């Protein structure tokens, strides 16, 4: 598990990288496309009048930065900064973060308070420890670099670690292989050596010797500088070889000095005389390599990201972007909160209106039925039911007037009796109850009447007695029907 | 300690508003089922009472049909009996009077007829019911008389509506 750090840059589609050295400047504009990052070299020049050379480029950069379309990234040279691997004896990153500054302080040759420092890479490898890459630079060096850039009207939003930038770009352009890799940046006034293994950055070293010193006017001075340069390079390399014995070494030249083939050939010969196991390679377009690296890292800060410009050193444009982003977030959150409140309020009001409408409708309807001036809320249905029960008694005589007529029923019974050969002894008809007693000529005579009544919806019960003394069949028919 | 800047206060206020909105929403969602049931119960009551009202309107239409009649009481049953079945041994007596809707009263009259021919009985019943307002037969008890074929002893209960 490793922790990514925020390098305090707005998300943009384009970024400028600037490699600035004594008498040399390279500016590259990188932009993200569907096929990846595309670089455009805007400036690559050796001149002592850097300000004039940068005038046009500075205007372009300034315009894009102003409208937040791009950011500018420069590097703090390796000689002005340091990078150290630290290990904190805690499995928790949060706890480790608290002690890492103290661990770094021990390793610094100057007080931590005078430094800009941070940890671009933290990992918990699972051994109960947290490993962190610490980078630090004295505030005065950071301020001096920012001032130097600003004097050229190229005030960068990102001040990267040169060693980390060289390493990530080297790994991006030439995928890592087995063994150690050394990226040698040969500048006009400095050299940086970055050593790593696989895709992992290990260390960065620097010398104030560059092509100017290595190609000095007098042969003696030049040879002296080249030998000193070789010694310094091998010292740095051997420190890593001690930790990684029997390891192949891939050496990658880059920087504006890497185009000087005779110089490079001479330096390789010098190195070969002392250390024969090095395989030499070169990155393409070495003069703009660092500028490309810086632009790419500002555009996509993925591996070993870093920016010395934070806290008090933050660029005003980044501050404004941060403020705007925070205000935008605040407005979005506020709008969401307001929307929720309005939604809830509307819902509550709507429910209240519906409730009141239902109450009013209920009250009006109940009043119209019962004639009561007021009805307790919630009791409408019961009150109406009771009122209707009371009313029903008074309405029943009117409704009965429209019920099927008993007179018609009686007429029908009498007619059926005559036609069916029935002799009624008594007929009792009351509400929905009918009782007929009488006699029939035969057993089935009264069955016809019973079936007719059943067809009309009566529930009929028929009792018959076989006549013994007389010829007729006596019957008793009871019938009922639900109202 | 660094003082929070303006935008931090804004963000804090906005977050508080969002929190309030969120809590309010949760509360609303929790109360929603009960509110829904409450309103649904009222709407159900409303539909039920509207159905009661329709039934009441149908019932009142029956009253109105009586109100529309030219007379507001049925003819006297004794008179009707004399006209339709003269010479019969009969007795008419009031059974009960109850208050009906509005100014109306429901009168129940019991008519006892001895040895009444069935055809006369049938005609009398029809004529009583054809009166406006009518005399409605609500109970009848007819027993055949052995001594008079085609005749019977009848006890009839009529109901008629009359205005006070």
Short mmCIF file of N, CA and C in Angstrom, two decimals, chain A residues 299-416:
data_model
loop_
_atom_site.label_atom_id
_atom_site.label_comp_id
_atom_site.label_asym_id
_atom_site.label_seq_id
_atom_site.Cartn_x
_atom_site.Cartn_y
_atom_site.Cartn_z
N UNK A 299 1.24 17.64 -15.50
CA UNK A 299 -0.01 17.27 -16.17
C UNK A 299 -0.63 16.02 -15.53
N UNK A 300 0.21 15.05 -15.27
CA UNK A 300 -0.28 13.80 -14.67
C UNK A 300 0.62 13.43 -13.50
N UNK A 301 0.35 14.00 -12.35
CA UNK A 301 1.22 13.76 -11.19
C UNK A 301 0.96 12.39 -10.57
N UNK A 302 1.56 11.36 -11.18
CA UNK A 302 1.25 10.00 -10.73
C UNK A 302 2.37 9.43 -9.84
N UNK A 303 3.57 9.30 -10.43
CA UNK A 303 4.65 8.64 -9.68
C UNK A 303 5.57 9.67 -9.04
N UNK A 304 5.82 9.48 -7.76
CA UNK A 304 6.73 10.34 -7.01
C UNK A 304 6.41 11.83 -7.21
N UNK A 305 5.16 12.23 -7.07
CA UNK A 305 4.81 13.63 -7.35
C UNK A 305 5.36 14.57 -6.26
N UNK A 306 5.73 15.75 -6.70
CA UNK A 306 6.23 16.69 -5.69
C UNK A 306 6.12 18.13 -6.19
N UNK A 307 5.89 19.03 -5.24
CA UNK A 307 5.86 20.46 -5.54
C UNK A 307 6.30 21.20 -4.28
N UNK A 308 7.42 21.93 -4.43
CA UNK A 308 7.91 22.68 -3.26
C UNK A 308 7.04 23.89 -2.94
N UNK A 309 6.14 24.23 -3.85
CA UNK A 309 5.33 25.43 -3.63
C UNK A 309 4.04 25.06 -2.90
N UNK A 310 4.10 25.04 -1.60
CA UNK A 310 2.89 24.89 -0.80
C UNK A 310 3.03 25.75 0.44
N UNK A 311 1.96 25.76 1.20
CA UNK A 311 1.89 26.62 2.40
C UNK A 311 2.20 28.07 2.02
N UNK A 312 3.23 28.66 2.62
CA UNK A 312 3.50 30.08 2.37
C UNK A 312 4.03 30.32 0.96
N UNK A 313 4.62 29.28 0.36
CA UNK A 313 5.24 29.46 -0.95
C UNK A 313 4.28 29.21 -2.10
N UNK A 314 3.04 28.96 -1.80
CA UNK A 314 2.09 28.61 -2.85
C UNK A 314 1.94 29.76 -3.85
N UNK A 315 1.81 29.40 -5.11
CA UNK A 315 1.67 30.41 -6.17
C UNK A 315 0.31 31.11 -6.05
N UNK A 316 0.26 32.44 -6.26
CA UNK A 316 -1.03 33.15 -6.12
C UNK A 316 -2.12 32.57 -7.03
N UNK A 317 -1.74 32.16 -8.23
CA UNK A 317 -2.75 31.59 -9.15
C UNK A 317 -3.33 30.30 -8.57
N UNK A 318 -2.47 29.52 -7.93
CA UNK A 318 -2.95 28.26 -7.32
C UNK A 318 -3.84 28.58 -6.12
N UNK A 319 -3.42 29.62 -5.36
CA UNK A 319 -4.26 30.06 -4.22
C UNK A 319 -5.65 30.45 -4.70
N UNK A 320 -5.66 31.22 -5.79
CA UNK A 320 -6.95 31.67 -6.33
C UNK A 320 -7.77 30.46 -6.79
N UNK A 321 -7.08 29.53 -7.47
CA UNK A 321 -7.77 28.33 -7.93
C UNK A 321 -8.34 27.55 -6.74
N UNK A 322 -7.52 27.41 -5.70
CA UNK A 322 -7.97 26.70 -4.49
C UNK A 322 -9.20 27.39 -3.89
N UNK A 323 -9.10 28.73 -3.80
CA UNK A 323 -10.23 29.50 -3.22
C UNK A 323 -11.48 29.32 -4.06
N UNK A 324 -11.27 29.43 -5.39
CA UNK A 324 -12.43 29.28 -6.29
C UNK A 324 -13.02 27.88 -6.16
N UNK A 325 -12.13 26.88 -6.12
CA UNK A 325 -12.60 25.49 -6.02
C UNK A 325 -13.36 25.30 -4.70
N UNK A 326 -12.82 25.90 -3.64
CA UNK A 326 -13.47 25.75 -2.34
C UNK A 326 -14.82 26.48 -2.32
N UNK A 327 -14.81 27.69 -2.95
CA UNK A 327 -16.09 28.42 -3.01
C UNK A 327 -17.11 27.65 -3.85
N UNK A 328 -16.59 27.08 -4.96
CA UNK A 328 -17.49 26.31 -5.83
C UNK A 328 -18.07 25.11 -5.06
N UNK A 329 -17.19 24.47 -4.30
CA UNK A 329 -17.64 23.34 -3.48
C UNK A 329 -18.68 23.82 -2.47
N UNK A 330 -18.36 24.99 -1.85
CA UNK A 330 -19.28 25.53 -0.85
C UNK A 330 -20.65 25.82 -1.47
N UNK A 331 -20.61 26.43 -2.68
CA UNK A 331 -21.87 26.75 -3.35
C UNK A 331 -22.63 25.48 -3.72
N UNK A 332 -21.89 24.48 -4.20
CA UNK A 332 -22.54 23.22 -4.57
C UNK A 332 -23.19 22.57 -3.35
N UNK A 333 -22.41 22.54 -2.27
CA UNK A 333 -22.93 21.93 -1.03
C UNK A 333 -24.13 22.73 -0.53
N UNK A 334 -23.99 24.07 -0.62
CA UNK A 334 -25.09 24.92 -0.15
C UNK A 334 -26.34 24.71 -1.01
N UNK A 335 -26.10 24.64 -2.34
CA UNK A 335 -27.24 24.42 -3.25
C UNK A 335 -27.91 23.08 -2.95
N UNK A 336 -27.08 22.06 -2.69
CA UNK A 336 -27.66 20.74 -2.37
C UNK A 336 -28.44 20.81 -1.07
N UNK A 337 -27.85 21.50 -0.06
CA UNK A 337 -28.53 21.65 1.23
C UNK A 337 -29.84 22.40 1.07
N UNK A 338 -29.75 23.52 0.30
CA UNK A 338 -30.97 24.33 0.08
C UNK A 338 -32.03 23.52 -0.66
N UNK A 339 -31.56 22.78 -1.68
CA UNK A 339 -32.51 21.96 -2.46
C UNK A 339 -33.21 20.96 -1.56
N UNK A 340 -32.44 20.35 -0.67
CA UNK A 340 -33.04 19.38 0.24
C UNK A 340 -34.05 20.05 1.16
N UNK A 341 -33.65 21.24 1.69
CA UNK A 341 -34.54 21.96 2.60
C UNK A 341 -35.83 22.35 1.87
N UNK A 342 -35.66 22.90 0.64
CA UNK A 342 -36.84 23.33 -0.13
C UNK A 342 -37.73 22.13 -0.45
N UNK A 343 -37.07 21.04 -0.81
CA UNK A 343 -37.80 19.81 -1.15
C UNK A 343 -38.63 19.34 0.06
N UNK A 344 -37.97 19.33 1.21
CA UNK A 344 -38.65 18.88 2.42
C UNK A 344 -39.78 19.82 2.81
N UNK A 345 -39.47 21.14 2.68
CA UNK A 345 -40.48 22.14 3.02
C UNK A 345 -41.69 21.98 2.09
N UNK A 346 -41.40 21.84 0.79
CA UNK A 346 -42.49 21.68 -0.18
C UNK A 346 -43.29 20.43 0.11
N UNK A 347 -42.56 19.37 0.41
CA UNK A 347 -43.24 18.11 0.70
C UNK A 347 -44.15 18.26 1.92
N UNK A 348 -43.60 18.92 2.96
CA UNK A 348 -44.38 19.13 4.18
C UNK A 348 -45.61 19.96 3.91
N UNK A 349 -45.40 21.05 3.11
CA UNK A 349 -46.53 21.94 2.80
C UNK A 349 -47.58 21.20 1.96
N UNK A 350 -47.08 20.43 1.01
CA UNK A 350 -47.99 19.68 0.14
C UNK A 350 -48.82 18.69 0.95
N UNK A 351 -48.13 18.01 1.86
CA UNK A 351 -48.83 17.04 2.72
C UNK A 351 -49.84 17.75 3.59
N UNK A 352 -49.45 18.94 4.09
CA UNK A 352 -50.34 19.72 4.95
C UNK A 352 -51.57 20.18 4.15
N UNK A 353 -51.32 20.66 2.92
CA UNK A 353 -52.43 21.13 2.07
C UNK A 353 -53.38 19.96 1.79
N UNK A 354 -52.80 18.82 1.43
CA UNK A 354 -53.62 17.64 1.13
C UNK A 354 -54.44 17.25 2.35
N UNK A 355 -53.79 17.32 3.49
CA UNK A 355 -54.45 16.96 4.74
C UNK A 355 -55.62 17.89 5.01
N UNK A 356 -55.33 19.20 4.84
CA UNK A 356 -56.40 20.18 5.11
C UNK A 356 -57.54 20.04 4.11
N UNK A 357 -57.15 19.81 2.83
CA UNK A 357 -58.19 19.64 1.81
C UNK A 357 -59.08 18.44 2.16
N UNK A 358 -58.44 17.36 2.57
CA UNK A 358 -59.20 16.17 2.93
C UNK A 358 -60.09 16.46 4.14
N UNK A 359 -59.51 17.19 5.12
CA UNK A 359 -60.29 17.55 6.31
C UNK A 359 -61.52 18.38 5.94
N UNK A 360 -61.27 19.42 5.10
CA UNK A 360 -62.36 20.32 4.71
C UNK A 360 -63.44 19.55 3.94
N UNK A 361 -62.97 18.73 2.99
CA UNK A 361 -63.93 17.96 2.18
C UNK A 361 -64.74 17.02 3.07
N UNK A 362 -64.05 16.39 4.01
CA UNK A 362 -64.74 15.47 4.92
C UNK A 362 -65.78 16.21 5.76
N UNK A 363 -65.35 17.37 6.27
CA UNK A 363 -66.24 18.14 7.15
C UNK A 363 -67.48 18.61 6.38
N UNK A 364 -67.21 19.14 5.16
CA UNK A 364 -68.33 19.65 4.34
C UNK A 364 -69.32 18.52 4.03
N UNK A 365 -68.76 17.39 3.61
CA UNK A 365 -69.61 16.27 3.22
C UNK A 365 -70.41 15.75 4.42
N UNK A 366 -69.70 15.63 5.53
CA UNK A 366 -70.34 15.11 6.74
C UNK A 366 -71.43 16.06 7.22
N UNK A 367 -71.14 17.36 7.13
CA UNK A 367 -72.14 18.35 7.55
C UNK A 367 -73.37 18.30 6.65
N UNK A 368 -73.11 18.14 5.35
CA UNK A 368 -74.25 18.12 4.42
C UNK A 368 -75.13 16.90 4.67
N UNK A 369 -74.54 15.81 5.13
CA UNK A 369 -75.34 14.60 5.36
C UNK A 369 -76.05 14.65 6.70
N UNK A 370 -75.27 15.08 7.72
CA UNK A 370 -75.85 15.05 9.07
C UNK A 370 -76.62 16.30 9.42
N UNK A 371 -76.26 17.43 8.78
CA UNK A 371 -76.89 18.69 9.12
C UNK A 371 -76.32 19.29 10.40
N UNK A 372 -75.28 18.68 10.96
CA UNK A 372 -74.68 19.19 12.19
C UNK A 372 -73.79 20.40 11.87
N UNK A 373 -73.76 21.40 12.76
CA UNK A 373 -72.93 22.59 12.49
C UNK A 373 -71.43 22.29 12.58
N UNK A 374 -71.04 21.41 13.49
CA UNK A 374 -69.61 21.09 13.58
C UNK A 374 -69.44 19.62 13.95
N UNK A 375 -68.40 19.06 13.40
CA UNK A 375 -68.13 17.63 13.62
C UNK A 375 -66.68 17.49 14.08
N UNK A 376 -66.44 16.77 15.16
CA UNK A 376 -65.04 16.63 15.63
C UNK A 376 -64.16 16.02 14.54
N UNK A 377 -62.95 16.62 14.37
CA UNK A 377 -62.05 16.16 13.32
C UNK A 377 -61.66 14.69 13.55
N UNK A 378 -61.74 13.93 12.50
CA UNK A 378 -61.38 12.51 12.60
C UNK A 378 -62.56 11.62 12.94
N UNK A 379 -63.67 12.25 13.36
CA UNK A 379 -64.85 11.46 13.77
C UNK A 379 -65.93 11.48 12.68
N UNK A 380 -65.61 12.07 11.54
CA UNK A 380 -66.63 12.31 10.51
C UNK A 380 -67.36 11.02 10.11
N UNK A 381 -66.58 9.98 9.88
CA UNK A 381 -67.19 8.75 9.36
C UNK A 381 -68.16 8.15 10.39
N UNK A 382 -67.74 8.12 11.65
CA UNK A 382 -68.59 7.54 12.71
C UNK A 382 -69.84 8.39 12.89
N UNK A 383 -69.65 9.72 12.91
CA UNK A 383 -70.80 10.61 13.10
C UNK A 383 -71.80 10.44 11.96
N UNK A 384 -71.27 10.35 10.74
CA UNK A 384 -72.15 10.18 9.58
C UNK A 384 -72.89 8.84 9.66
N UNK A 385 -72.15 7.80 10.04
CA UNK A 385 -72.79 6.48 10.16
C UNK A 385 -73.93 6.51 11.16
N UNK A 386 -73.66 7.13 12.33
CA UNK A 386 -74.70 7.19 13.37
C UNK A 386 -75.90 8.00 12.88
N UNK A 387 -75.60 9.13 12.23
CA UNK A 387 -76.69 9.99 11.75
C UNK A 387 -77.52 9.25 10.71
N UNK A 388 -76.84 8.50 9.83
CA UNK A 388 -77.57 7.78 8.80
C UNK A 388 -78.43 6.66 9.40
N UNK A 389 -77.89 6.02 10.46
CA UNK A 389 -78.69 4.98 11.14
C UNK A 389 -79.98 5.57 11.70
N UNK A 390 -79.80 6.77 12.29
CA UNK A 390 -81.00 7.45 12.83
C UNK A 390 -81.95 7.85 11.70
N UNK A 391 -81.39 8.36 10.63
CA UNK A 391 -82.22 8.79 9.50
C UNK A 391 -82.92 7.60 8.85
N UNK A 392 -82.21 6.46 8.89
CA UNK A 392 -82.75 5.31 8.19
C UNK A 392 -84.13 4.90 8.72
N UNK A 393 -84.28 4.98 10.04
CA UNK A 393 -85.57 4.62 10.64
C UNK A 393 -86.69 5.51 10.09
N UNK A 394 -86.34 6.78 9.87
CA UNK A 394 -87.36 7.71 9.37
C UNK A 394 -87.58 7.54 7.86
N UNK A 395 -86.57 7.01 7.19
CA UNK A 395 -86.70 6.86 5.74
C UNK A 395 -87.29 5.51 5.34
N UNK A 396 -87.19 4.54 6.25
CA UNK A 396 -87.63 3.18 5.92
C UNK A 396 -89.06 3.12 5.36
N UNK A 397 -90.08 3.83 5.98
CA UNK A 397 -91.44 3.76 5.43
C UNK A 397 -91.51 4.21 3.97
N UNK A 398 -90.69 5.21 3.62
CA UNK A 398 -90.68 5.68 2.23
C UNK A 398 -90.09 4.62 1.31
N UNK A 399 -89.00 3.99 1.81
CA UNK A 399 -88.33 2.98 0.98
C UNK A 399 -89.20 1.74 0.82
N UNK A 400 -89.92 1.41 1.91
CA UNK A 400 -90.79 0.22 1.83
C UNK A 400 -91.87 0.42 0.75
N UNK A 401 -92.24 1.68 0.55
CA UNK A 401 -93.27 1.96 -0.45
C UNK A 401 -92.82 1.55 -1.85
N UNK A 402 -91.48 1.43 -2.02
CA UNK A 402 -90.97 1.04 -3.34
C UNK A 402 -90.48 -0.41 -3.38
N UNK A 403 -90.66 -1.11 -2.24
CA UNK A 403 -90.30 -2.53 -2.21
C UNK A 403 -91.32 -3.32 -3.04
N UNK A 404 -90.98 -4.55 -3.42
CA UNK A 404 -91.97 -5.38 -4.11
C UNK A 404 -93.26 -5.48 -3.28
N UNK A 405 -94.37 -5.34 -3.94
CA UNK A 405 -95.65 -5.23 -3.23
C UNK A 405 -96.12 -6.59 -2.71
N UNK A 406 -96.52 -6.62 -1.43
CA UNK A 406 -97.12 -7.83 -0.86
C UNK A 406 -98.44 -8.16 -1.54
N UNK A 407 -99.11 -7.12 -1.96
CA UNK A 407 -100.39 -7.31 -2.63
C UNK A 407 -100.20 -8.14 -3.90
N UNK A 408 -99.16 -7.77 -4.66
CA UNK A 408 -98.86 -8.51 -5.89
C UNK A 408 -98.51 -9.95 -5.56
N UNK A 409 -97.71 -10.11 -4.48
CA UNK A 409 -97.31 -11.47 -4.07
C UNK A 409 -98.55 -12.30 -3.72
N UNK A 410 -99.45 -11.67 -2.95
CA UNK A 410 -100.68 -12.38 -2.54
C UNK A 410 -101.51 -12.77 -3.77
N UNK A 411 -101.66 -11.80 -4.70
CA UNK A 411 -102.41 -12.06 -5.93
C UNK A 411 -101.83 -13.25 -6.67
N UNK A 412 -100.47 -13.25 -6.78
CA UNK A 412 -99.80 -14.33 -7.50
C UNK A 412 -100.05 -15.67 -6.82
N UNK A 413 -99.97 -15.66 -5.48
CA UNK A 413 -100.17 -16.91 -4.74
C UNK A 413 -101.57 -17.45 -4.97
N UNK A 414 -102.56 -16.54 -4.91
CA UNK A 414 -103.95 -16.96 -5.09
C UNK A 414 -104.15 -17.51 -6.51
N UNK A 415 -103.56 -16.82 -7.49
CA UNK A 415 -103.73 -17.27 -8.88
C UNK A 415 -103.07 -18.63 -9.10
N UNK A 416 -101.87 -18.79 -8.53
CA UNK A 416 -101.16 -20.05 -8.70
C UNK A 416 -101.91 -21.18 -8.00
#
